[in-house]
Every structure is written in structure tokens, then in C-alpha cells.
Amino acid sequence: MTQAEKSEAENGKEKEKEQRGVKRPIVPAAVPEPPQDPIQSDFIVVIHPGSNSLRIGRATDTQPAGIPHLIARRHKQASQPTYRDKWLLRDGLSKPESNEQRQNGLKMVDQAIWSKKMSNGTRRIPVMPEQARAYNKQIRPAILDHDSGAKWTDTSHQPEYLVGEEALYVNPADCYNLHSPIQRGQLNIHSGPGGSLTAVLTDLETIWSHVLQKMLEIQLKDLKYYRCILLIPDIYNRQHVKEMVNMLLMKMGFSGVIVHQESVCAAYGSGLSSACVVDIGDQKTSVCCVEDGISHRNTRLCLAYGGSDITRCLFWLMQRAGFPYRECQLSNNLDCLVLQQLKESFAHLDQDISGLQDHEFQVRHPGSPALLYQLRLGDEKLQAPIALFYPATFGIVEQKMIFTQHRSHSDPEDPHDEHYLLATQSKQEQAAKAAADRKALPKTSLYDESRGQDISERSHMQESELGSSQNECMISGNDSEEPLAAMFSRKTAASQFDGKALGLDKAILHSIDCCASDDTKKKMYSSVLVVGGGLMFRRAQQFLQHRILNKMPPSFRRVVENVEVITRPKDMDPRLIAWRGGALLACLDTTQELWIYQREWQRFGTRMLRERAAFVW
């Protein structure tokens, strides 16, 4: 070693000694971020579970696979009684007050029909059911064929379960229970057979796995290469969502999951950045205002009626007019299918169609001849869809008909939830905020003489029942902050209709009125998006537009240039728009931050939903 090299080595050792003596901050080792794979949309499955239908497909598919969301399970013992979930029947229909309420609702429907003029300027001449009854009573079916062509599902090999159409056509004499895992947008938890949370989740896993294998041709062992986007209702049950995510990741084996709300996906699917989204499904109707990809929590409403209630109402109206298919029973699912087809074929919202019209329909049941019936109807075809605006016509008594988003129950897996944040928030901040809100309110509205307490205090007391976007703002900056006045008006209105049915047009106006600013309200009035299959009637768009224009506050009538109701954006099937929005979501670069991966879920559980959900959890 040369002299120069020796001196360099010595200098290096001295520098090293000097550095050891200096106290430097300890820098934690950098945590490498997981590499972002390129988006492979053909390896992403979009699942939209509904009360009546399941839609599931790859994000690259033009249309999803769709089946009835049903499963038939074989009895463990042959002597067991058969259990079948109801479709058109529901609780609250057989009360003594039901018929009186139905009649009162029908009077309001008839008044609404008479008050709106036809396009030629004349008023409709009402058609009484007695005019059609005499004709319908004398009708006897014509036999088209001694073999209807319909077959019961073959159960000779005694399968453990049957799914979709096969479950629908199981012979009632066979030893199978029929379950609908979702009813009115929520998991169908009940006290009967197969009604526990574990049993319902098992049914969901079985149905979804069956469709993946049989219709999408994806083997369950290959799901580790796939990711999933799950669409959930705007008003969701946190415990149920948590269990479904756990099922998808840990039991079915998807590598990653995104959870997103139906209303936001519907807005994506229709190409709108902001809209008042009205989703009319088979068993529930949800209304929500979406602005720039965010569903405003305080505008969410869920109405416990939908397309199946219109079908049942049409059946009642046709019975008054002497419906010739006298063997029709609401407890028979195949008869329910016939009634649904009659609704889709004949019901409308066109005021210009008046008077009696003759129709015909076929009944094809397994083991029976194919029958052709003649049918004469008048206003019944218009009255049934208008019942959406006067839900007393459905005759549902002593049932909760309106739901809002409740605050979450505490979850031991998620200690830093909104309850924790509220409890630890500075009292000074809360006091300052309350003082600022009091100054913003008119003096007359701040004091309740009858009770002698502040409205802000009463609002806080009602908090636990109805939830609040104000508290939501404490949790996340994603949602716009709601002024106290707007929050109180929302709670007051909610308490007014609590327990009562609210018509579709009034629900839309109430939802828009809960928006925080007038500018947002104007946006919503100019873009009302109707999705789902419950309002697919002739001239539904014009009818709903007319109702909103007539009911909207006069102050907005002057400033809103155009109230636009969109029922078929881009000429798409409104039943598929939310699914299509979920598929588009899978292709966005910004979506890549929202995936919850299997290993993360194993380690952190529900906290990942709070961290990664695109909405305030």
C-alpha cells in the first residue's frame, strides 16, 4: 500500500470516529409502498346485489349476467315444513285499517288524474271499474296448448341447493326452502329458518360463487387473481357491509375489494358529475344528492316501497275490475311473475290514454295447459304507477316506511370511530362553533318558548336517532359542512313524516331541500336522475317532471332555468346504470388508492373501510 493510500485510510477512520460522536436523529426505515400494478379490468368483477335481481360481471363486459337473487335449499329432514320468503306479500297488508287506507289513497290518485288535463286541453273522463267488470266476469280462458312448455326444475338427483331461475321453478311439493338473502336493500335477517346473519351470508356466498363459476366461467381457486367492486345501498348497515367484505376477501378469496355506493356509481354510469339520484328498485326506493362523486349523507332517504308494491296494487285494482285469472295467488311466485309481466306490458303514466281498452295475456305454468285470457281495463293501468306518489294506496299499515342514515354502533375493531372523535374533540371548538351558528340564525328561531331551550341543544339530543352530516364533518373533510339551520330543518321534517309513507315527488323535494347551499339545490333540480327498474313506464319522465315543477318552492321556480328528469341516460337500460358505473370506476387511476387487500383486511379489519372507503364510513 502506498503512502498516499495509507493517509486516505487513516483520514477515513478519523471521520468515522467523529461521526460516531455526533448525535443524529434516528430516521425510521422507509416502508416500501406496494407496487401499483397496471389496471387489468378483465380481472375485476363488479357485483350489484339487489332485492330481486343479482347483476354480476367483469368490468370489461358490455352487460352483466343477471339472475333472480334466490336460493332454494333442500330440507335436512323430509318431515320439515317448507319455508318460502315472500315476494309480493309483506307485513302490514292484512290489518283492519289496510283497506280503508287503500281506498283513501285511491281517492287521492283519482283526484290527481282528474286535475291534470290531457295534451288537447280537455280533462279525462274517469272510467269506473264496474264498466269493465261485467265483461271480465264472463271471460273464460282459451286453451292454446295442452302442454304449456314450462317445466319444474328437475330435483331427482336431490341437489343441496338451486340458484336463480332454477330456484324459482322448484315444485312447491319438493322438500326445498326458498330464500331471498336481500330484502328492501338490506340483508334479510329474520326469525324463521335460514334467517340468521350466518345463514344469509352463506346464501350470498353460494349464489355469487355459483354465478362466477357457471356464467362467468371463473373457477373459485382462481379468485386470488381477481379483485371485486361491491355496490352497496346509500343507507347501509355497517355490520352487514363489514361481513360481506370479510366474506369476499377471506371466504371467497378475492385479492382485493372496493366498496362503493349505488347512487355515486349511478352518477358515474350516466356520465353526470352531480345529480339527485332516484333509485326505484323492486322493494325499496332510495333518493340521494350526489355532488362531484360524493353522496351527501344528510340528503339520503330510503322509502320502503318499490316496483313490487306497484305490481300488488295493480292486482288489487284488476280484481276490482273482475280480473279473469281467478286462480291467481300472491303467495305463488309463478303467479307473481305473471302479474309483473302484466305491469310491464300494460301500466303507463300517459294521461292521454283514456277509456276502456281490451288486452290479452297468457298463463304458462308447469304441468298445466297454456291458457289465453282476454282482459278489459280502464284507469287501473294509470292508477297503479301513480300510487308511487300516494303510497297510502299500497295499504301498508303499522310499518316503518322511511329510513335515514343512523350513526354507527361502536365496533371493537374500530376504536377511533366517530364516537371517539366526538368525545375527544375540544369543548372550546364546539362552543365556538355553536356560538357562530347562533349568530347565523334569525333570533326568533333560536328559542323554543314552550320548552325554553336552544334549538341547537334539541338538535344535539336528536343526533343519535337521525345522524348528522355536521358530525360527519368532524370525521372527514370529504363532505361539505351542513349549517345548523339546514340540519335542524331536516330533522324537523324527518320527525314529521316518521312512520308515515312519503310520496316519491315529496321525497325528491325533501332530499334536495336538505342540500347545504342554494347553488347545490339548483344543480340538483336541473339534474334528477332516475335509475332502477321501478319506473320504466311510458311517459314517466314527463309525469315526474310535471310533479316536481308543481311542488318545488316558488323561490327556486324563478331561478332554476330548467328542471330536467333523466330516465334513460345515453339510451341505457336504467336497471344496469349503477352496475355500469361500478365497471367504469374500476378503470379510473384514482380508484387504485381505494382497494382493500386481503392481507390488510386480515391485519386491520374494519379500520380499512374507514381509511379506504370513497365515502365517510
C-alpha positions as semicolon CSV with decimal commas, in nm:
position;residue;x (nm);y (nm);z (nm)
1;M;0,000;0,000;0,000
2;T;0,140;0,338;-0,096
3;Q;0,189;0,628;0,147
4;A;-0,097;0,821;-0,011
5;E;-0,339;0,529;0,026
6;K;-0,239;0,485;0,394
7;S;-0,308;0,851;0,472
8;E;-0,650;0,833;0,299
9;A;-0,745;0,527;0,504
10;E;-0,641;0,697;0,828
11;N;-0,841;1,009;0,739
12;G;-1,145;0,793;0,669
13;K;-1,119;0,624;1,011
14;E;-1,088;0,962;1,185
15;K;-1,400;1,092;1,008
16;E;-1,587;0,779;1,106
17;K;-1,489;0,830;1,472
18;E;-1,607;1,194;1,457
19;Q;-1,938;1,087;1,309
20;R;-1,991;0,830;1,584
21;G;-1,961;1,101;1,846
22;V;-2,229;1,320;1,690
23;K;-2,590;1,255;1,799
24;R;-2,812;1,242;1,492
25;P;-3,192;1,192;1,476
26;I;-3,295;0,833;1,420
27;V;-3,462;0,808;1,079
28;P;-3,711;0,521;1,056
29;A;-3,662;0,279;0,772
30;A;-3,873;0,372;0,472
31;V;-4,176;0,147;0,428
32;P;-4,184;0,044;0,063
33;E;-4,520;0,118;-0,100
34;P;-4,685;-0,179;-0,267
35;P;-4,614;-0,164;-0,638
36;Q;-4,911;-0,031;-0,837
37;D;-4,997;-0,288;-1,098
38;P;-5,139;-0,168;-1,428
39;I;-5,518;-0,175;-1,429
40;Q;-5,644;-0,508;-1,566
41;S;-6,019;-0,454;-1,592
42;D;-6,084;-0,808;-1,718
43;F;-5,963;-0,931;-1,377
44;I;-6,206;-0,708;-1,186
45;V;-6,557;-0,840;-1,103
46;V;-6,838;-0,591;-1,034
47;I;-7,120;-0,719;-0,808
48;H;-7,451;-0,533;-0,770
49;P;-7,677;-0,733;-0,534
50;G;-8,043;-0,630;-0,537
51;S;-8,355;-0,743;-0,353
52;N;-8,496;-0,912;-0,664
53;S;-8,203;-0,941;-0,907
54;L;-7,829;-1,002;-0,887
55;R;-7,609;-0,837;-1,151
56;I;-7,252;-0,955;-1,172
57;G;-6,988;-0,938;-1,445
58;R;-6,633;-0,845;-1,538
59;A;-6,562;-0,473;-1,565
60;T;-6,489;-0,525;-1,937
61;D;-6,826;-0,690;-2,009
62;T;-7,083;-0,494;-2,210
63;Q;-7,362;-0,622;-1,987
64;P;-7,360;-0,813;-1,658
65;A;-7,505;-1,156;-1,602
66;G;-7,840;-1,121;-1,425
67;I;-8,041;-1,380;-1,231
68;P;-8,319;-1,374;-0,970
69;H;-8,146;-1,329;-0,634
70;L;-8,289;-1,651;-0,488
71;I;-8,166;-1,978;-0,349
72;A;-8,360;-2,300;-0,278
73;R;-8,208;-2,525;-0,010
74;R;-8,308;-2,887;0,046
75;H;-8,457;-2,979;0,385
76;K;-8,231;-3,160;0,626
77;Q;-8,530;-3,377;0,718
78;A;-8,819;-3,466;0,485
79;S;-9,079;-3,401;0,756
80;Q;-8,981;-3,033;0,793
81;P;-9,242;-2,771;0,691
82;T;-9,150;-2,573;0,380
83;Y;-9,041;-2,212;0,428
84;R;-9,060;-1,959;0,140
85;D;-8,967;-1,591;0,160
86;K;-9,244;-1,361;0,039
87;W;-9,216;-1,163;-0,284
88;L;-9,529;-0,952;-0,339
89;L;-9,676;-1,014;0,006
90;R;-9,539;-0,818;0,302
91;D;-9,617;-0,733;0,663
92;G;-9,881;-0,469;0,732
93;L;-10,123;-0,560;0,448
94;S;-10,382;-0,761;0,643
95;K;-10,457;-0,507;0,918
96;P;-10,819;-0,390;0,968
97;E;-10,719;-0,036;0,858
98;S;-10,542;-0,153;0,540
99;N;-10,847;-0,147;0,312
100;E;-10,965;0,191;0,437
101;Q;-10,618;0,338;0,382
102;R;-10,607;0,183;0,034
103;Q;-10,942;0,340;-0,057
104;N;-10,836;0,683;0,074
105;G;-10,514;0,663;-0,125
106;L;-10,706;0,571;-0,439
107;K;-10,929;0,879;-0,397
108;M;-10,616;1,098;-0,396
109;V;-10,487;0,916;-0,707
110;D;-10,816;0,974;-0,889
111;Q;-10,814;1,342;-0,790
112;A;-10,458;1,377;-0,927
113;I;-10,561;1,213;-1,257
114;W;-10,868;1,435;-1,295
115;S;-10,684;1,760;-1,205
116;K;-10,422;1,723;-1,483
117;K;-10,553;1,800;-1,830
118;M;-10,473;1,594;-2,136
119;S;-10,247;1,739;-2,409
120;N;-10,552;1,857;-2,608
121;G;-10,664;2,073;-2,313
122;T;-10,961;1,862;-2,202
123;R;-11,000;1,672;-1,879
124;R;-11,004;1,294;-1,866
125;I;-11,335;1,119;-1,826
126;P;-11,290;0,873;-1,537
127;V;-11,363;0,507;-1,609
128;M;-11,533;0,321;-1,326
129;P;-11,429;-0,041;-1,257
130;E;-11,792;-0,153;-1,294
131;Q;-11,772;-0,070;-1,667
132;A;-11,505;-0,338;-1,720
133;R;-11,624;-0,585;-1,454
134;A;-11,928;-0,716;-1,643
135;Y;-11,711;-0,802;-1,946
136;N;-11,424;-0,956;-1,744
137;K;-11,656;-1,170;-1,529
138;Q;-11,783;-1,362;-1,833
139;I;-11,434;-1,433;-1,976
140;R;-11,318;-1,794;-1,977
141;P;-10,961;-1,886;-2,080
142;A;-10,889;-2,036;-2,422
143;I;-10,654;-2,336;-2,427
144;L;-10,362;-2,262;-2,660
145;D;-10,179;-2,588;-2,600
146;H;-10,228;-2,881;-2,366
147;D;-9,859;-2,860;-2,276
148;S;-9,755;-2,515;-2,153
149;G;-9,388;-2,585;-2,229
150;A;-9,286;-2,472;-1,880
151;K;-9,115;-2,734;-1,663
152;W;-9,049;-2,771;-1,293
153;T;-8,679;-2,784;-1,204
154;D;-8,554;-3,143;-1,203
155;T;-8,466;-3,233;-0,843
156;S;-8,444;-3,610;-0,891
157;H;-8,070;-3,606;-0,814
158;Q;-8,152;-3,418;-0,489
159;P;-7,910;-3,123;-0,518
160;E;-7,828;-2,948;-0,190
161;Y;-7,924;-2,611;-0,339
162;L;-8,057;-2,445;-0,655
163;V;-7,998;-2,086;-0,761
164;G;-8,179;-1,820;-0,968
165;E;-8,434;-1,939;-1,227
166;E;-8,390;-2,300;-1,115
167;A;-8,484;-2,199;-0,759
168;L;-8,787;-2,005;-0,887
169;Y;-8,921;-2,311;-1,070
170;V;-8,879;-2,561;-0,785
171;N;-9,203;-2,752;-0,735
172;P;-9,362;-2,645;-0,403
173;A;-9,424;-3,015;-0,332
174;D;-9,046;-3,078;-0,328
175;C;-8,863;-3,053;0,004
176;Y;-8,692;-2,716;-0,055
177;N;-8,695;-2,386;0,134
178;L;-8,682;-2,070;-0,080
179;H;-8,470;-1,782;0,050
180;S;-8,413;-1,424;-0,071
181;P;-8,089;-1,313;0,101
182;I;-8,166;-0,942;0,047
183;Q;-8,498;-0,768;0,110
184;R;-8,565;-0,393;0,084
185;G;-8,195;-0,335;0,015
186;Q;-8,071;-0,494;0,342
187;L;-7,968;-0,845;0,444
188;N;-8,286;-1,043;0,508
189;I;-8,237;-1,120;0,879
190;H;-8,548;-1,277;1,035
191;S;-8,653;-1,528;1,299
192;G;-8,756;-1,803;1,055
193;P;-8,547;-2,086;0,906
194;G;-8,234;-1,955;0,732
195;G;-8,283;-1,607;0,878
196;S;-7,966;-1,574;1,089
197;L;-7,680;-1,350;0,976
198;T;-7,455;-1,654;0,925
199;A;-7,718;-1,833;0,713
200;V;-7,785;-1,524;0,496
201;L;-7,412;-1,470;0,433
202;T;-7,377;-1,838;0,342
203;D;-7,663;-1,799;0,092
204;L;-7,494;-1,494;-0,062
205;E;-7,162;-1,677;-0,091
206;T;-7,331;-1,978;-0,252
207;I;-7,529;-1,772;-0,506
208;W;-7,235;-1,549;-0,605
209;S;-6,994;-1,843;-0,629
210;H;-7,243;-2,031;-0,849
211;V;-7,278;-1,737;-1,091
212;L;-6,899;-1,683;-1,105
213;Q;-6,843;-2,047;-1,198
214;K;-7,140;-2,119;-1,425
215;M;-7,198;-1,784;-1,601
216;L;-6,861;-1,603;-1,587
217;E;-6,659;-1,926;-1,605
218;I;-6,425;-1,819;-1,324
219;Q;-6,310;-2,104;-1,103
220;L;-6,312;-2,033;-0,730
221;K;-5,946;-2,133;-0,698
222;D;-5,859;-1,854;-0,946
223;L;-6,031;-1,577;-0,747
224;K;-5,696;-1,493;-0,587
225;Y;-5,608;-1,332;-0,922
226;Y;-5,930;-1,125;-0,927
227;R;-6,047;-0,813;-0,747
228;C;-6,406;-0,715;-0,673
229;I;-6,612;-0,395;-0,666
230;L;-6,917;-0,431;-0,439
231;L;-7,209;-0,187;-0,475
232;I;-7,397;-0,116;-0,153
233;P;-7,712;0,094;-0,081
234;D;-7,671;0,461;0,011
235;I;-7,822;0,387;0,353
236;Y;-7,623;0,087;0,464
237;N;-7,579;-0,125;0,774
238;R;-7,211;-0,109;0,872
239;Q;-7,212;-0,452;1,032
240;H;-7,360;-0,610;0,718
241;V;-7,110;-0,436;0,488
242;K;-6,823;-0,546;0,711
243;E;-6,943;-0,908;0,699
244;M;-6,984;-0,902;0,319
245;V;-6,632;-0,762;0,271
246;N;-6,497;-1,031;0,503
247;M;-6,684;-1,295;0,302
248;L;-6,544;-1,170;-0,031
249;L;-6,184;-1,148;0,090
250;M;-6,147;-1,430;0,343
251;K;-6,404;-1,692;0,234
252;M;-6,439;-1,647;-0,142
253;G;-6,074;-1,546;-0,178
254;F;-6,074;-1,225;-0,386
255;S;-5,737;-1,048;-0,362
256;G;-5,891;-0,701;-0,317
257;V;-6,225;-0,524;-0,269
258;I;-6,366;-0,175;-0,322
259;V;-6,699;-0,084;-0,161
260;H;-6,897;0,194;-0,327
261;Q;-7,247;0,339;-0,300
262;E;-7,513;0,276;-0,565
263;S;-7,601;0,645;-0,611
264;V;-7,242;0,750;-0,686
265;C;-7,198;0,458;-0,926
266;A;-7,526;0,553;-1,100
267;A;-7,396;0,908;-1,148
268;Y;-7,067;0,768;-1,289
269;G;-7,257;0,532;-1,517
270;S;-7,473;0,810;-1,663
271;G;-7,181;1,049;-1,711
272;L;-7,306;1,309;-1,459
273;S;-7,085;1,476;-1,200
274;S;-7,380;1,598;-0,992
275;A;-7,739;1,474;-0,973
276;C;-8,027;1,393;-0,743
277;V;-8,024;1,015;-0,789
278;V;-8,361;0,839;-0,754
279;D;-8,314;0,460;-0,749
280;I;-8,651;0,281;-0,774
281;G;-8,593;-0,088;-0,720
282;D;-8,826;-0,382;-0,674
283;Q;-8,872;-0,344;-0,298
284;K;-8,728;-0,006;-0,200
285;T;-8,674;0,343;-0,339
286;S;-8,369;0,546;-0,241
287;V;-8,316;0,918;-0,301
288;C;-7,981;1,091;-0,258
289;C;-7,799;1,401;-0,384
290;V;-7,455;1,332;-0,536
291;E;-7,213;1,618;-0,597
292;D;-6,870;1,567;-0,754
293;G;-6,864;1,199;-0,667
294;I;-6,974;1,248;-0,305
295;S;-7,309;1,126;-0,170
296;H;-7,434;1,388;0,078
297;R;-7,529;1,193;0,386
298;N;-7,796;1,436;0,508
299;T;-7,989;1,406;0,177
300;R;-8,025;1,027;0,187
301;L;-8,373;0,878;0,218
302;C;-8,487;0,520;0,176
303;L;-8,858;0,455;0,112
304;A;-8,976;0,103;0,190
305;Y;-9,174;0,055;-0,132
306;G;-9,090;-0,010;-0,495
307;G;-9,189;-0,192;-0,812
308;S;-9,333;-0,499;-0,636
309;D;-9,577;-0,273;-0,446
310;I;-9,698;-0,128;-0,778
311;T;-9,747;-0,485;-0,906
312;R;-9,953;-0,580;-0,599
313;C;-10,155;-0,257;-0,628
314;L;-10,231;-0,332;-0,995
315;F;-10,352;-0,681;-0,894
316;W;-10,590;-0,527;-0,637
317;L;-10,721;-0,278;-0,895
318;M;-10,768;-0,554;-1,156
319;Q;-10,958;-0,764;-0,901
320;R;-11,200;-0,473;-0,856
321;A;-11,248;-0,481;-1,233
322;G;-11,322;-0,858;-1,234
323;F;-10,975;-0,998;-1,319
324;P;-11,050;-1,315;-1,524
325;Y;-10,750;-1,518;-1,395
326;R;-10,931;-1,605;-1,073
327;E;-10,683;-1,868;-0,953
328;C;-10,407;-1,603;-0,923
329;Q;-10,245;-1,607;-0,577
330;L;-9,989;-1,359;-0,442
331;S;-9,831;-1,642;-0,242
332;N;-9,741;-1,825;-0,567
333;N;-9,416;-1,694;-0,717
334;L;-9,513;-1,803;-1,071
335;D;-9,836;-1,601;-1,044
336;C;-9,625;-1,309;-0,920
337;L;-9,421;-1,340;-1,241
338;V;-9,742;-1,321;-1,448
339;L;-9,852;-1,008;-1,260
340;Q;-9,511;-0,848;-1,308
341;Q;-9,531;-0,911;-1,683
342;L;-9,881;-0,756;-1,691
343;K;-9,750;-0,447;-1,514
344;E;-9,455;-0,413;-1,752
345;S;-9,681;-0,462;-2,057
346;F;-9,986;-0,252;-1,970
347;A;-9,911;0,003;-1,693
348;H;-9,825;0,359;-1,805
349;L;-9,814;0,724;-1,695
350;D;-9,963;0,870;-2,015
351;Q;-10,261;1,090;-1,929
352;D;-10,370;1,092;-2,297
353;I;-10,460;0,721;-2,289
354;S;-10,816;0,709;-2,157
355;G;-11,125;0,492;-2,181
356;L;-11,153;0,113;-2,186
357;Q;-10,904;-0,098;-2,380
358;D;-10,900;-0,471;-2,448
359;H;-10,587;-0,675;-2,381
360;E;-10,486;-1,039;-2,374
361;F;-10,226;-1,233;-2,178
362;Q;-10,103;-1,589;-2,143
363;V;-10,050;-1,810;-1,838
364;R;-9,797;-2,091;-1,877
365;H;-9,741;-2,292;-1,560
366;P;-9,560;-2,627;-1,534
367;G;-9,794;-2,927;-1,551
368;S;-10,084;-2,717;-1,683
369;P;-10,208;-2,625;-2,032
370;A;-10,111;-2,289;-2,187
371;L;-10,407;-2,053;-2,133
372;L;-10,503;-1,731;-2,315
373;Y;-10,714;-1,472;-2,128
374;Q;-10,895;-1,165;-2,259
375;L;-10,890;-0,862;-2,028
376;R;-11,061;-0,522;-2,040
377;L;-10,904;-0,239;-1,835
378;G;-10,954;0,135;-1,794
379;D;-10,779;0,369;-1,549
380;E;-10,626;0,081;-1,348
381;K;-10,316;0,088;-1,571
382;L;-10,255;0,455;-1,479
383;Q;-10,366;0,438;-1,116
384;A;-10,114;0,168;-1,015
385;P;-9,794;0,362;-1,111
386;I;-9,933;0,689;-0,966
387;A;-9,956;0,507;-0,631
388;L;-9,579;0,576;-0,601
389;F;-9,678;0,940;-0,540
390;Y;-9,962;0,844;-0,300
391;P;-9,821;0,538;-0,117
392;A;-10,126;0,513;0,112
393;T;-10,276;0,329;-0,189
394;F;-10,046;0,035;-0,110
395;G;-10,244;-0,026;0,212
396;I;-9,937;-0,084;0,432
397;V;-10,020;-0,017;0,798
398;E;-9,804;-0,003;1,114
399;Q;-9,475;-0,043;0,927
400;K;-9,181;0,198;0,917
401;M;-9,178;0,334;0,562
402;I;-8,890;0,585;0,571
403;F;-8,529;0,529;0,674
404;T;-8,239;0,772;0,715
405;Q;-7,870;0,706;0,782
406;H;-7,818;0,630;1,152
407;R;-7,494;0,690;1,330
408;S;-7,279;0,383;1,365
409;H;-7,280;0,147;1,660
410;S;-6,942;0,114;1,823
411;D;-6,721;-0,159;1,681
412;P;-6,437;-0,302;1,894
413;E;-6,229;-0,344;1,577
414;D;-6,259;0,029;1,501
415;P;-6,181;0,220;1,824
416;H;-6,110;0,554;1,650
417;D;-6,462;0,590;1,511
418;E;-6,688;0,895;1,511
419;H;-6,788;0,837;1,874
420;Y;-6,421;0,858;1,978
421;L;-6,361;1,168;1,767
422;L;-6,669;1,340;1,907
423;A;-6,572;1,255;2,266
424;T;-6,217;1,384;2,225
425;Q;-6,299;1,698;2,031
426;S;-6,212;2,019;2,211
427;K;-6,504;2,163;2,409
428;Q;-6,384;2,511;2,320
429;E;-6,414;2,429;1,950
430;Q;-6,767;2,302;1,998
431;A;-6,868;2,611;2,197
432;A;-6,716;2,846;1,940
433;K;-6,892;2,662;1,659
434;A;-7,228;2,673;1,839
435;A;-7,187;3,048;1,904
436;A;-7,109;3,112;1,537
437;D;-7,415;2,910;1,431
438;R;-7,639;3,105;1,672
439;K;-7,528;3,432;1,518
440;A;-7,607;3,299;1,171
441;L;-7,966;3,210;1,269
442;P;-8,262;3,455;1,299
443;K;-8,324;3,542;1,663
444;T;-8,686;3,421;1,655
445;S;-8,586;3,069;1,563
446;L;-8,326;3,025;1,833
447;Y;-8,558;2,994;2,128
448;D;-8,836;2,750;2,183
449;E;-9,079;2,919;2,422
450;S;-9,268;2,602;2,509
451;R;-8,959;2,426;2,639
452;G;-8,720;2,714;2,698
453;Q;-8,421;2,552;2,537
454;D;-8,199;2,617;2,243
455;I;-8,272;2,453;1,911
456;S;-7,906;2,363;1,892
457;E;-7,946;2,165;2,215
458;R;-8,252;1,983;2,083
459;S;-8,066;1,909;1,760
460;H;-7,790;1,752;1,966
461;M;-8,043;1,538;2,156
462;Q;-8,191;1,409;1,829
463;E;-7,844;1,334;1,695
464;S;-7,833;0,969;1,794
465;E;-8,162;0,893;1,619
466;L;-8,115;1,052;1,280
467;G;-7,741;1,101;1,231
468;S;-7,585;1,424;1,115
469;S;-7,357;1,547;0,845
470;Q;-7,226;1,800;1,096
471;N;-7,071;1,518;1,297
472;E;-6,957;1,366;0,973
473;C;-6,756;1,680;0,904
474;M;-6,570;1,621;1,228
475;I;-6,463;1,286;1,091
476;S;-6,366;1,377;0,739
477;G;-6,336;1,677;0,515
478;N;-6,488;1,495;0,221
479;D;-6,847;1,603;0,284
480;S;-6,943;1,968;0,279
481;E;-7,034;2,107;0,619
482;E;-7,403;2,147;0,690
483;P;-7,523;2,467;0,855
484;L;-7,715;2,422;1,179
485;A;-8,032;2,571;1,030
486;A;-8,034;2,324;0,741
487;M;-7,963;2,039;0,978
488;F;-8,250;2,137;1,208
489;S;-8,498;2,177;0,923
490;R;-8,401;1,829;0,804
491;K;-8,458;1,678;1,148
492;T;-8,788;1,859;1,196
493;A;-8,915;1,736;0,858
494;A;-8,791;1,385;0,931
495;S;-8,980;1,376;1,260
496;Q;-9,295;1,500;1,081
497;F;-9,305;1,207;0,839
498;D;-9,160;0,947;1,073
499;G;-9,382;0,640;1,048
500;K;-9,578;0,778;0,751
501;A;-9,528;0,699;0,385
502;L;-9,385;0,980;0,174
503;G;-9,469;1,016;-0,196
504;L;-9,188;0,993;-0,450
505;D;-9,207;1,359;-0,558
506;K;-9,212;1,482;-0,197
507;A;-8,914;1,260;-0,112
508;I;-8,714;1,411;-0,402
509;L;-8,801;1,767;-0,294
510;H;-8,714;1,688;0,068
511;S;-8,378;1,539;-0,031
512;I;-8,288;1,842;-0,244
513;D;-8,404;2,078;0,032
514;C;-8,152;1,915;0,268
515;C;-7,859;2,026;0,049
516;A;-7,634;2,274;0,226
517;S;-7,641;2,562;-0,027
518;D;-7,880;2,715;-0,278
519;D;-7,627;2,659;-0,559
520;T;-7,623;2,287;-0,485
521;K;-8,005;2,280;-0,479
522;K;-8,016;2,445;-0,823
523;K;-7,777;2,179;-0,956
524;M;-7,998;1,903;-0,821
525;Y;-8,323;2,047;-0,962
526;S;-8,160;2,068;-1,305
527;S;-8,047;1,704;-1,295
528;V;-8,281;1,443;-1,143
529;L;-8,151;1,100;-1,246
530;V;-8,397;0,807;-1,225
531;V;-8,241;0,458;-1,226
532;G;-8,361;0,108;-1,139
533;G;-8,649;-0,085;-1,293
534;G;-8,939;0,052;-1,086
535;L;-9,039;0,349;-1,306
536;M;-8,998;0,206;-1,656
537;F;-9,340;0,325;-1,771
538;R;-9,447;0,513;-2,082
539;R;-9,413;0,894;-2,030
540;A;-9,275;0,851;-1,676
541;Q;-9,015;1,120;-1,739
542;Q;-9,273;1,386;-1,833
543;F;-9,503;1,288;-1,546
544;L;-9,232;1,313;-1,279
545;Q;-9,103;1,639;-1,426
546;H;-9,452;1,789;-1,406
547;R;-9,491;1,678;-1,042
548;I;-9,157;1,828;-0,936
549;L;-9,225;2,158;-1,117
550;N;-9,564;2,190;-0,946
551;K;-9,433;2,109;-0,597
552;M;-9,094;2,286;-0,592
553;P;-9,065;2,604;-0,378
554;P;-9,161;2,924;-0,565
555;S;-8,824;3,082;-0,482
556;F;-8,646;2,814;-0,686
557;R;-8,907;2,809;-0,961
558;R;-8,789;3,159;-1,055
559;V;-8,414;3,089;-1,054
560;V;-8,390;2,729;-1,185
561;E;-8,380;2,758;-1,562
562;N;-8,480;2,402;-1,638
563;V;-8,596;2,108;-1,425
564;E;-8,460;1,806;-1,606
565;V;-8,559;1,449;-1,525
566;I;-8,334;1,187;-1,688
567;T;-8,480;0,836;-1,709
568;R;-8,267;0,679;-1,985
569;P;-7,922;0,844;-1,995
570;K;-7,740;0,760;-2,319
571;D;-8,037;0,530;-2,404
572;M;-7,911;0,277;-2,149
573;D;-8,127;0,034;-1,955
574;P;-8,182;0,217;-1,623
575;R;-8,155;-0,115;-1,436
576;L;-7,790;-0,151;-1,543
577;I;-7,664;0,206;-1,493
578;A;-7,532;0,157;-1,138
579;W;-7,350;-0,163;-1,242
580;R;-7,203;0,016;-1,545
581;G;-7,083;0,296;-1,315
582;G;-6,908;0,041;-1,094
583;A;-6,737;-0,104;-1,403
584;L;-6,619;0,244;-1,510
585;L;-6,492;0,306;-1,159
586;A;-6,263;0,004;-1,193
587;C;-6,084;0,169;-1,485
588;L;-6,002;0,502;-1,315
589;D;-5,647;0,573;-1,198
590;T;-5,779;0,743;-0,883
591;T;-5,957;0,421;-0,786
592;Q;-5,629;0,244;-0,724
593;E;-5,598;0,411;-0,382
594;L;-5,930;0,262;-0,268
595;W;-5,851;-0,111;-0,288
596;I;-5,862;-0,306;0,038
597;Y;-5,633;-0,605;0,003
598;Q;-5,665;-0,940;0,173
599;R;-5,355;-0,909;0,394
600;E;-5,454;-0,557;0,504
601;W;-5,801;-0,680;0,597
602;Q;-5,652;-0,968;0,797
603;R;-5,437;-0,725;0,993
604;F;-5,658;-0,417;1,038
605;G;-6,017;-0,533;0,973
606;T;-6,291;-0,268;0,974
607;R;-6,040;0,016;1,009
608;M;-5,955;-0,036;0,641
609;L;-6,310;0,062;0,545
610;R;-6,272;0,388;0,738
611;E;-5,936;0,452;0,568
612;R;-6,017;0,343;0,213
613;A;-6,391;0,384;0,153
614;A;-6,470;0,658;-0,100
615;F;-6,749;0,779;0,132
616;V;-6,749;0,870;0,500
617;W;-6,773;0,536;0,680
